[in-house]
mmCIF file of C-alpha atoms in Angstrom:
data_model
loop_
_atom_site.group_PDB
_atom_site.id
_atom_site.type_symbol
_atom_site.label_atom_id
_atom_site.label_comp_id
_atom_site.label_asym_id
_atom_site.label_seq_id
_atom_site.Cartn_x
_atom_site.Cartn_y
_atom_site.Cartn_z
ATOM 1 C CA UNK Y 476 79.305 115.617 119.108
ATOM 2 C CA UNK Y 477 82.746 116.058 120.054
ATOM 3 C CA UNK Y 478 83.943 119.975 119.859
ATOM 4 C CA UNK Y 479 87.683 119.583 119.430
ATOM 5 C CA UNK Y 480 89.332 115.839 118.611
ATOM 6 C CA UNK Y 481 92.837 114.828 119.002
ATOM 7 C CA UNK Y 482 94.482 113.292 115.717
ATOM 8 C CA UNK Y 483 98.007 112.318 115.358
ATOM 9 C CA UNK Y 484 100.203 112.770 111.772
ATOM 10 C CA UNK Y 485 102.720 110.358 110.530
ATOM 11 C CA UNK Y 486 103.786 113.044 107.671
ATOM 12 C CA UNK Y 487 106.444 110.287 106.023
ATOM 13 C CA UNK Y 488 108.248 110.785 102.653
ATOM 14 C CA UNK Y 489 106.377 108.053 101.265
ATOM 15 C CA UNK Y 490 102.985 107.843 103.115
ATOM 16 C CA UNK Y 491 100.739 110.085 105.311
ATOM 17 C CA UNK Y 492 99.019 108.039 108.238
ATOM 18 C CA UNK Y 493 96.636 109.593 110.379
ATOM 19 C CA UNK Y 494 95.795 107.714 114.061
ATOM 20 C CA UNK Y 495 93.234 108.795 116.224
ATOM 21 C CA UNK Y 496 92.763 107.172 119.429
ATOM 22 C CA UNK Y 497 89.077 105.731 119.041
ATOM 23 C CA UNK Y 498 89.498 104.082 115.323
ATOM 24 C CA UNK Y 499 93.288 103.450 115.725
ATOM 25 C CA UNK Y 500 94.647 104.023 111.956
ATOM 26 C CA UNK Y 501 92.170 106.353 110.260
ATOM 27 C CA UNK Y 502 93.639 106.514 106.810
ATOM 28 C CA UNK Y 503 97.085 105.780 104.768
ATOM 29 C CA UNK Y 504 97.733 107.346 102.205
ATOM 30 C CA UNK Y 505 100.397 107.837 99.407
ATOM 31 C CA UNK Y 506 102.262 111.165 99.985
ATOM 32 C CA UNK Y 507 101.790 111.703 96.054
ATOM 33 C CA UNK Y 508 100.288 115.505 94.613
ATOM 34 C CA UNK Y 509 99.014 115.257 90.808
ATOM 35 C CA UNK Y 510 98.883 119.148 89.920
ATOM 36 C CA UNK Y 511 98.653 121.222 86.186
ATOM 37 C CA UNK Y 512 101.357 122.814 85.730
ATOM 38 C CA UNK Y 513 99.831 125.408 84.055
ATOM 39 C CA UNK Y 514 97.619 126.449 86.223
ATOM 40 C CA UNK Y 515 98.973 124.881 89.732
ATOM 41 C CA UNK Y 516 95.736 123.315 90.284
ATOM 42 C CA UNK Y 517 96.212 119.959 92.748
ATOM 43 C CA UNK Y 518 93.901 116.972 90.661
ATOM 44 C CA UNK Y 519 94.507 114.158 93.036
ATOM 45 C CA UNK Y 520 95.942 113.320 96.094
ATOM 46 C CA UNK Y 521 97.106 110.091 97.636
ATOM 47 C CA UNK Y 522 96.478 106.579 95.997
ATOM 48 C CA UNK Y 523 94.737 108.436 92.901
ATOM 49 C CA UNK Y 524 97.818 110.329 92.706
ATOM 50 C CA UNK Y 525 100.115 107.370 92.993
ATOM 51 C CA UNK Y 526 98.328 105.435 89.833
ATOM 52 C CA UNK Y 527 99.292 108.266 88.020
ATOM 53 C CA UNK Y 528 103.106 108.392 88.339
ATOM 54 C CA UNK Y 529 104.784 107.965 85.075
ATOM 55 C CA UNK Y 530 101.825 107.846 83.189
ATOM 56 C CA UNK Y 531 100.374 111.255 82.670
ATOM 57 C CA UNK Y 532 100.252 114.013 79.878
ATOM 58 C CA UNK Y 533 103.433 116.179 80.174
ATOM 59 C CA UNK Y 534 101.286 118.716 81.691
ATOM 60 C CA UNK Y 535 100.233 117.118 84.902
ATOM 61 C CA UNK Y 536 102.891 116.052 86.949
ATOM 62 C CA UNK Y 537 102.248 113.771 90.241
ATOM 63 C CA UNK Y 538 105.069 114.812 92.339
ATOM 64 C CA UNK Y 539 105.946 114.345 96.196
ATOM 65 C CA UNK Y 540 106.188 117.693 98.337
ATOM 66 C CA UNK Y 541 108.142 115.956 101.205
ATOM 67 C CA UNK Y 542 111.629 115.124 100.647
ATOM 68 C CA UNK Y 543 114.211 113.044 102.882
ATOM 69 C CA UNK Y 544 110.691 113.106 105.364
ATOM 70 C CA UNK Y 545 111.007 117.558 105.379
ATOM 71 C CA UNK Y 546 108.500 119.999 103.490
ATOM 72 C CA UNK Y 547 110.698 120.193 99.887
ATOM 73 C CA UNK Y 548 107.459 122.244 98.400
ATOM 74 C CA UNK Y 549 105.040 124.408 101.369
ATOM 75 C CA UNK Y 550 102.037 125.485 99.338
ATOM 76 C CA UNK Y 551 101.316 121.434 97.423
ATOM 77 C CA UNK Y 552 102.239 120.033 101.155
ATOM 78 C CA UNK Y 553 99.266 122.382 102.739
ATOM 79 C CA UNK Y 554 97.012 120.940 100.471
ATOM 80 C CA UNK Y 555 97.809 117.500 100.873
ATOM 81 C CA UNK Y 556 97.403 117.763 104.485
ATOM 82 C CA UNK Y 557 94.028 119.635 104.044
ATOM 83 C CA UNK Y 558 92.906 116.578 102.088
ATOM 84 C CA UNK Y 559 94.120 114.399 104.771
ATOM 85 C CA UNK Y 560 92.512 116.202 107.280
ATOM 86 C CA UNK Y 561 89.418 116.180 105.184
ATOM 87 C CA UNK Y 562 89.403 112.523 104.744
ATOM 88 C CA UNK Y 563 90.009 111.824 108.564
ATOM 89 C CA UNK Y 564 87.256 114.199 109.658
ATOM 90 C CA UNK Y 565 84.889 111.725 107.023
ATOM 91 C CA UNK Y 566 86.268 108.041 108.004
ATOM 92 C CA UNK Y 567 86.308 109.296 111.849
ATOM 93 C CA UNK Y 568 82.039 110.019 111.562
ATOM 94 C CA UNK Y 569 82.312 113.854 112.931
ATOM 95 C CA UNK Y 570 82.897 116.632 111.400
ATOM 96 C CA UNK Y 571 86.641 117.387 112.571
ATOM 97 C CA UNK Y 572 86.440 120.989 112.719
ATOM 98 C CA UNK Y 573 89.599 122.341 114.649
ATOM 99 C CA UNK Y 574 91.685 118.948 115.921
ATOM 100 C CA UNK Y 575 94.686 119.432 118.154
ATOM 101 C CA UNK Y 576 97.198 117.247 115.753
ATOM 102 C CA UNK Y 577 100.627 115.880 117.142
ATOM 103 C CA UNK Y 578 102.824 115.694 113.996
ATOM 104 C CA UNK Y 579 106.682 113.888 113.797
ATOM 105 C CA UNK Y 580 109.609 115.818 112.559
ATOM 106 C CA UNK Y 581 112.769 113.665 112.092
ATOM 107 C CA UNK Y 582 115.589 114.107 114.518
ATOM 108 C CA UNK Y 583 118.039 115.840 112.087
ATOM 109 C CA UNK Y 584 115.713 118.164 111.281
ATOM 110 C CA UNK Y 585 116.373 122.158 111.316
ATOM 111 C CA UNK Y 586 114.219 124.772 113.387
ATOM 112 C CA UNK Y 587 113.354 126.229 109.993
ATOM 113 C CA UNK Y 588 112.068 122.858 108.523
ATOM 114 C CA UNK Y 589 110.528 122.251 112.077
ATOM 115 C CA UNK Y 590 108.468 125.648 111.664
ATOM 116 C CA UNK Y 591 107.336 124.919 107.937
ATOM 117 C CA UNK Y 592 105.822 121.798 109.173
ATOM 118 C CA UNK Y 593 104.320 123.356 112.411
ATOM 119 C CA UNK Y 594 102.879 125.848 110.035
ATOM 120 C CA UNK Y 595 101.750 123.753 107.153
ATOM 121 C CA UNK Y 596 99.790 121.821 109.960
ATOM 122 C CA UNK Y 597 98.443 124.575 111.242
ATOM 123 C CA UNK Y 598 97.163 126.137 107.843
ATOM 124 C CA UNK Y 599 95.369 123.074 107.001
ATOM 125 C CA UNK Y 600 92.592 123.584 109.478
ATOM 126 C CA UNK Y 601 94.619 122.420 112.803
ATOM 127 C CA UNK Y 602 94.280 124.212 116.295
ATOM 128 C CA UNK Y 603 97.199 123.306 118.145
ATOM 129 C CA UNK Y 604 99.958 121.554 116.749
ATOM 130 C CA UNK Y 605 102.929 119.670 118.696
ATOM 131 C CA UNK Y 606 105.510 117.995 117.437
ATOM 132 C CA UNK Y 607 107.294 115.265 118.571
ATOM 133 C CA UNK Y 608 110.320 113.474 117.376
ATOM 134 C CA UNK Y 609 109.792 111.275 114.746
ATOM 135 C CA UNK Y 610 112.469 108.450 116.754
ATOM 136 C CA UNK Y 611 110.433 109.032 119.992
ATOM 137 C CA UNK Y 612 106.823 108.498 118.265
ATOM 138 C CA UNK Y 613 108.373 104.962 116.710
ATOM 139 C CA UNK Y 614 109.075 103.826 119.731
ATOM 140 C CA UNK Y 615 105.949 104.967 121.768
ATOM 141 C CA UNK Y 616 104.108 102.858 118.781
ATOM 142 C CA UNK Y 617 106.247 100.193 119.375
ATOM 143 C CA UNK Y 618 105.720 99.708 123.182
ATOM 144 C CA UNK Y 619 108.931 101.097 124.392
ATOM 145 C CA UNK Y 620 108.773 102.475 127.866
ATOM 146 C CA UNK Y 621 109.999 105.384 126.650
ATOM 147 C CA UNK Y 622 109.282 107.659 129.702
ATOM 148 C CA UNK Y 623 111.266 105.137 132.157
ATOM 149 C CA UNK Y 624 115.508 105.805 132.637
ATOM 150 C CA UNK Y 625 116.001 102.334 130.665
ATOM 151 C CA UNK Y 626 117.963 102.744 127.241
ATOM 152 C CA UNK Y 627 115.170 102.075 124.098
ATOM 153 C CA UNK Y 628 117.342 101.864 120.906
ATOM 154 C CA UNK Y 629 114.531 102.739 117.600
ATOM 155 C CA UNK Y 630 115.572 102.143 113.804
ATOM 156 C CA UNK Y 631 113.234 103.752 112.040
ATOM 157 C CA UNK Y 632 114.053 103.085 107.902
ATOM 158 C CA UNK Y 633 111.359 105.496 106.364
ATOM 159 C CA UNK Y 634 110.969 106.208 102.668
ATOM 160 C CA UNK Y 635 113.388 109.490 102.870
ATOM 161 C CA UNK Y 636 115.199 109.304 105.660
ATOM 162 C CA UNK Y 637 116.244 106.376 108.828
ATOM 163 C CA UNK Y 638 116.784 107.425 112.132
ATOM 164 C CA UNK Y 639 118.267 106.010 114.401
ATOM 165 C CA UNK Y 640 118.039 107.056 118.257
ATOM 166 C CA UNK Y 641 118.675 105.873 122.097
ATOM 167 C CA UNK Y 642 115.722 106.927 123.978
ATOM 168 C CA UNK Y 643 115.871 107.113 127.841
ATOM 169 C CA UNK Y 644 113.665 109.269 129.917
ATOM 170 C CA UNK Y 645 111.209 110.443 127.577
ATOM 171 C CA UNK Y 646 114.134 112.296 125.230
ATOM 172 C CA UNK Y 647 116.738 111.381 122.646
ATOM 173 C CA UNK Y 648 120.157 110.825 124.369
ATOM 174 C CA UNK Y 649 121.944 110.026 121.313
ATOM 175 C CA UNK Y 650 120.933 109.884 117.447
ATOM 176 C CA UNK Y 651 122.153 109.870 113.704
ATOM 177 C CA UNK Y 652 119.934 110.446 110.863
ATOM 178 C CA UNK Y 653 120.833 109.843 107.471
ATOM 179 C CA UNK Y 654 118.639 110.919 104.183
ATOM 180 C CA UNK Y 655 118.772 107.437 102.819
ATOM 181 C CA UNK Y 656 115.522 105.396 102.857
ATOM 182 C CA UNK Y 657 113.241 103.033 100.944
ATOM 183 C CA UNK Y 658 113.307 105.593 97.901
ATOM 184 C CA UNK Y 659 117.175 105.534 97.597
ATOM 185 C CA UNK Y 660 117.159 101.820 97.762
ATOM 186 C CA UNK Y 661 114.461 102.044 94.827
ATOM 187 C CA UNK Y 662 116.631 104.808 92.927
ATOM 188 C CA UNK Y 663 119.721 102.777 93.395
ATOM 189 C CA UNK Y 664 117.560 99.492 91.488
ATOM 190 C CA UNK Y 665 116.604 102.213 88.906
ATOM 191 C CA UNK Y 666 120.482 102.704 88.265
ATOM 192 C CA UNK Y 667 121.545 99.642 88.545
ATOM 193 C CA UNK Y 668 119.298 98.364 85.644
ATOM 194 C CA UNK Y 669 119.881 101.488 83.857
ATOM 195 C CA UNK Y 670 123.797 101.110 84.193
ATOM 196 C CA UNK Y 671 123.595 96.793 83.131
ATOM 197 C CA UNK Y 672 121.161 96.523 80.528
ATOM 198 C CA UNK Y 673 120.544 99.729 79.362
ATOM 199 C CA UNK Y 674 116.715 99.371 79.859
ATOM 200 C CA UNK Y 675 114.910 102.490 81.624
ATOM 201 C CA UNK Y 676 112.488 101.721 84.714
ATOM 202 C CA UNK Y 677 109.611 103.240 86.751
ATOM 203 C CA UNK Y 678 109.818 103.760 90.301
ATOM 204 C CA UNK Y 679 106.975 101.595 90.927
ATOM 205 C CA UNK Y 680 108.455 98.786 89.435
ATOM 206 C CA UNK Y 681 111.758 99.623 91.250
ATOM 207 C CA UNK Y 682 109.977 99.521 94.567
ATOM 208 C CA UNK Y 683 108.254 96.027 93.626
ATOM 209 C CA UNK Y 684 111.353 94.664 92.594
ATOM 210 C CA UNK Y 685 112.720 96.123 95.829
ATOM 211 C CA UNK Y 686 109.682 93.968 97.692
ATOM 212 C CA UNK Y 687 109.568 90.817 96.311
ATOM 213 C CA UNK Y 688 113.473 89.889 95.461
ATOM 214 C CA UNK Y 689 115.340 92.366 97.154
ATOM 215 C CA UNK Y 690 117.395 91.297 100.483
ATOM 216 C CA UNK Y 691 119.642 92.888 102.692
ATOM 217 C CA UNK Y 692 123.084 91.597 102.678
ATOM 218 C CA UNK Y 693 122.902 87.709 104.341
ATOM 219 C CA UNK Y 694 123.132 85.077 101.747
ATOM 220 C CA UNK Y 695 119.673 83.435 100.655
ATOM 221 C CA UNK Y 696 118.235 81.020 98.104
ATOM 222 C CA UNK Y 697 118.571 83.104 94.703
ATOM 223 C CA UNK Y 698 115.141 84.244 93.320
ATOM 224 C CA UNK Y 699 114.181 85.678 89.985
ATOM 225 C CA UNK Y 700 111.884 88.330 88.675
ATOM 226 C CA UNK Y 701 111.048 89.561 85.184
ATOM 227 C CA UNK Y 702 110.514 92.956 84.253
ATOM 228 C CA UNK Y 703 109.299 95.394 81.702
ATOM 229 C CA UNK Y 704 110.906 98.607 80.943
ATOM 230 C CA UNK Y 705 112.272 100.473 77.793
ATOM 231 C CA UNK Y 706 115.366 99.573 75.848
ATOM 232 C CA UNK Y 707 117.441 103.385 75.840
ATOM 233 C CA UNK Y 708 118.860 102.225 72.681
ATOM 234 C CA UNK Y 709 116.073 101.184 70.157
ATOM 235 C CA UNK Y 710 113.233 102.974 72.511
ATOM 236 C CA UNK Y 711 111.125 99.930 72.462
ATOM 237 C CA UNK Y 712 109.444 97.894 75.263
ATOM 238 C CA UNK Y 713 112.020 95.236 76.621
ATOM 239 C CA UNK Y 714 111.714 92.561 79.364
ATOM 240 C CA UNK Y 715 114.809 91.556 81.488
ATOM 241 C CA UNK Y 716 115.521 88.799 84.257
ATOM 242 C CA UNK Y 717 116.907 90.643 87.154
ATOM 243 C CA UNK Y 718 118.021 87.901 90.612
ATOM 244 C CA UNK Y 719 117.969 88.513 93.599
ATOM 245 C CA UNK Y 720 122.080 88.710 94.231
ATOM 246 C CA UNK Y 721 121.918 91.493 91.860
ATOM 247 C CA UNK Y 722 119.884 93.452 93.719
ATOM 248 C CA UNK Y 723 121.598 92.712 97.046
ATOM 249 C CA UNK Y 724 124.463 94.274 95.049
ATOM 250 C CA UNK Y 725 122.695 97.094 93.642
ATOM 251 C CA UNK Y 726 121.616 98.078 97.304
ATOM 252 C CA UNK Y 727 124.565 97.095 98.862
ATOM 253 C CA UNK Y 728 126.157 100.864 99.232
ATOM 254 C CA UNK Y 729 123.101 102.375 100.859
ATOM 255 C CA UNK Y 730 122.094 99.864 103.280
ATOM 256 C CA UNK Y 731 126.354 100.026 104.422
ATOM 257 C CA UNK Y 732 125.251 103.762 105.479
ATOM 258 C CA UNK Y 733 122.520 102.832 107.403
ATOM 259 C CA UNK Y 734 124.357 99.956 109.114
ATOM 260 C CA UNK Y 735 127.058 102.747 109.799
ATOM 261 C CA UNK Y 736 124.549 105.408 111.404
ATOM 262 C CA UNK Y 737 123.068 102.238 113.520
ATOM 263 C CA UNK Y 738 127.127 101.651 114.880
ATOM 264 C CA UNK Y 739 127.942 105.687 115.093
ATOM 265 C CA UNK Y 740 124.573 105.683 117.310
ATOM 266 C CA UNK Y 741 125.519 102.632 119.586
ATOM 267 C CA UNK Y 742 129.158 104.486 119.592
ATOM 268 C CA UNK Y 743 127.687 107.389 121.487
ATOM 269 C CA UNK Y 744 125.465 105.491 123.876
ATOM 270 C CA UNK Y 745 126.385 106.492 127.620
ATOM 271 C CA UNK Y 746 128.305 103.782 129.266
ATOM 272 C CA UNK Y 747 125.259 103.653 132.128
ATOM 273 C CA UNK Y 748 123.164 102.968 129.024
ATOM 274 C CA UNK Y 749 125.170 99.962 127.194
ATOM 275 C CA UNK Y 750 124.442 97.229 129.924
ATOM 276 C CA UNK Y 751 120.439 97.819 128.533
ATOM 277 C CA UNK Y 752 121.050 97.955 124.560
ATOM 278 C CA UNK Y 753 122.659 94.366 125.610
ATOM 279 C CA UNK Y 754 119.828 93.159 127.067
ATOM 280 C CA UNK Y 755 116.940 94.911 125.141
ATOM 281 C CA UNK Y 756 118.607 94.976 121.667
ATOM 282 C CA UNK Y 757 117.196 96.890 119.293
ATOM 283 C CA UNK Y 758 113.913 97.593 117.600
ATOM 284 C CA UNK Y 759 113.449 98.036 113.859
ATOM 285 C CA UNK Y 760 110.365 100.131 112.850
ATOM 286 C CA UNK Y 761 109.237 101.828 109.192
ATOM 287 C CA UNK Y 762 108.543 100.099 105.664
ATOM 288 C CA UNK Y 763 112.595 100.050 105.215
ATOM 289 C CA UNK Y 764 112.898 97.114 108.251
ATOM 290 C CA UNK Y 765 110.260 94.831 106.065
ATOM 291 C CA UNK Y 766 113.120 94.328 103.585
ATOM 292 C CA UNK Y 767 113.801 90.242 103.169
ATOM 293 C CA UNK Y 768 116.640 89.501 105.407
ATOM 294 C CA UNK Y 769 117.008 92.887 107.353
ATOM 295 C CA UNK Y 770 116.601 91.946 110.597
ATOM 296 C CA UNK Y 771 119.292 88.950 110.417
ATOM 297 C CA UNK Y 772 121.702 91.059 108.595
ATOM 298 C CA UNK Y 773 121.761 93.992 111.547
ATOM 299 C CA UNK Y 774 121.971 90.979 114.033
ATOM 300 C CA UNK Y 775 124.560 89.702 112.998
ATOM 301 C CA UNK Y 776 126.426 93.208 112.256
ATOM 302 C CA UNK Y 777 125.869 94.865 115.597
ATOM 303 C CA UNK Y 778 125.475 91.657 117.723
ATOM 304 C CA UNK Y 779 122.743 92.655 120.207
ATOM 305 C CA UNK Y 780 119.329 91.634 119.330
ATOM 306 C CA UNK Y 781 117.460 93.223 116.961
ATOM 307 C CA UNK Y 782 112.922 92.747 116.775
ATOM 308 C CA UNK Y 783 110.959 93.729 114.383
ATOM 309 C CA UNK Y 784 108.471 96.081 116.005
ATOM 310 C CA UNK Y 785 104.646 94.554 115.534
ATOM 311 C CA UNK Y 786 103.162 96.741 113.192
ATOM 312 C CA UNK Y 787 106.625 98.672 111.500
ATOM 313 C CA UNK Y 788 104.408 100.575 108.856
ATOM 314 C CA UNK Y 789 102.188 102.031 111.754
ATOM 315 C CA UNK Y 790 104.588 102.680 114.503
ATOM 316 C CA UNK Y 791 105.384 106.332 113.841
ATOM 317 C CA UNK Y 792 101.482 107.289 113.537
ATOM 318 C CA UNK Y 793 100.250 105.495 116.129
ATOM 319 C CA UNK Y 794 102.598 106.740 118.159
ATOM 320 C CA UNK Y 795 101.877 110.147 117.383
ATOM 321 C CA UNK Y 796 97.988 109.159 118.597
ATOM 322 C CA UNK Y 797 99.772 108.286 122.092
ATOM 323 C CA UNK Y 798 101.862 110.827 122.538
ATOM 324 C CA UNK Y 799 98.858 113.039 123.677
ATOM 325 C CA UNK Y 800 99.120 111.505 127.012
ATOM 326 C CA UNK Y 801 102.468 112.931 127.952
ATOM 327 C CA UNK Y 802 103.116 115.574 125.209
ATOM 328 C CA UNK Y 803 104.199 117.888 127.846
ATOM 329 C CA UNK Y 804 107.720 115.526 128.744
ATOM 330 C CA UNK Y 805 108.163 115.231 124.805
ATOM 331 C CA UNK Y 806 107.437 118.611 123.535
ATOM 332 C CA UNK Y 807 109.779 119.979 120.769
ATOM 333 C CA UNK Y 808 109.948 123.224 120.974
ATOM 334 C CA UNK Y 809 108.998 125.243 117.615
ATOM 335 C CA UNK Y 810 111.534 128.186 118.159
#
């Protein structure tokens, strides 16, 4: 029996992973709450949760307590990681009673955001809590040296937020983080289809419209999808073609942001640094970098090299799990 276990917490916008270092990726899990309204009481979490969006009596409402990857509502966020926590402590085969849990706060984040997630940790049944960078923690999942003085340039396109960072030494030397992520890219399909055909659709149809026709901006063999939604003029069920240009288009404005953080990032790389990026390129990491096309259309933009990091989904929480080994170097402070 193993007194006090060592987990690590991928607490994402769209997804809570949990890695510990014996069973790798212990669970994944939608970052979706379905409470009463009336009475506050949480009735699912996670994948239940998820089904649930959209289709619920007005009184139970599945909502998302993170926002742009910070705490957007403390108490529903507690209890989501409590059910996390209780999960992990079942799928790991002991009873995890106090774990020390390294968690990732994005780069841009505030001290006071930085605490609320320190503390939500903490009130969910954790002992110690570190955090750790959410940039750094991509690109210790990734297999970037990260502790060596070589330059490691991480893109990490999340659900709320992408991050971008130069990591040299164990620390950040330069970074840009911008609140756009896969759920603006959805939200921007949502309005584009609201705008053109006056039809009205779900955010999980956005995001699988998103996954199997959307691209980034490169020029590809058009592709079709049909779709249901409902017709804001007579109220009625309607199906529409949407192609794959259109949604290029659609996404065109925030996926120009992110390209711009990636530049303003490579803008403020130390000169010592530069002759590395070169060489290395860059690394593209969260569910934003599986989007058709993305990795040609940064190549191309930046012109250094840009990989797609072996397991993008994963990086961030299993490098959390690694991070154990030389939290000391990478400790955020929680001031």
């Amino acid at each position: 029996m193993i007194s006090t276990s060592e987990i690590g917490i991928d607490l994402g916008t769209a997804n809570i992973l949990v890695y510990s270092k014996n069973k790798g990726i212990a669970l994944n899990e939608p970052s979706v709450v379905a409470i009463d309204t009336d009475t506050r009481k949480v009735l699912a979490v996670g994948t239940e949760a998820k089904e649930m969006i959209g289709k619920t009596p007005g009184k139970i409402v599945a909502i998302r307590p993170l926002k742009d990857g910070v705490i957007a509502d403390y108490d529903i966020t507690t209890e989501l990681l409590r059910h996390v926590m209780r999960q992990a402590s079942k799928k790991l085969g002991f009873a995890i009673r106090k774990p020390n849990v390294v968690v990732c706060t994005p780069s841009g984040s505030t001290s006071v955001e930085r605490r609320a997630i320190h503390d939500a940790v903490r009130n969910a049944g954790a002992k110690k809590v570190h955090l750790i960078e959410e940039p750094v923690a991509a690109a210790i999942g990734a297999g970037l040296p990260v502790d060596e003085p070589v330059a490691n340039v991480i893109v990490d396109i999340g659900g709320g937020s992408t991050e971008v960072a130069i990591i040299s030494f164990g620390g950040v030397v330069a970074c840009h983080s911008v609140r756009i992520g896969g759920d603006r890219l959805d939200d921007d399909i949502i309005q584009y289809v609201r705008k053109e055909y006056n039809v009205l659709i779900g955010e999980r149809t956005a995001e699988l419209v998103k996954m199997e026709i959307g691209y980034a901006l490169i020029d590809h063999e058009e592709m079709k999808m049909d779709i249901r939604g409902r017709d804001l003029v007579t109220g009625l069920p309607k199906t529409i073609s949407l192609t794959s240009y259109e949604i290029r288009d659609a996404m065109k404005e925030s996926l120009l942001h992110i390209l711009e953080a990636i530049r303003a990032t490579l803008e403020d790389s130390p000169a010592e640094l530069s002759g590395d990026i070169v060489d290395r390129g860059v690394i593209l990491t969260g569910g934003g970098s599986l989007l058709n096309g993305m990795q040609d259309w940064l190549s191309q933009e930046i012109v250094v090299p840009v990989h797609l990091a072996s397991s993008p989904l994963e990086s961030v929480a299993i490098g959390t799990g690694k991070a154990l080994k030389f939290i000391d170097k990478l400790q955020t402070a929680v001031r």
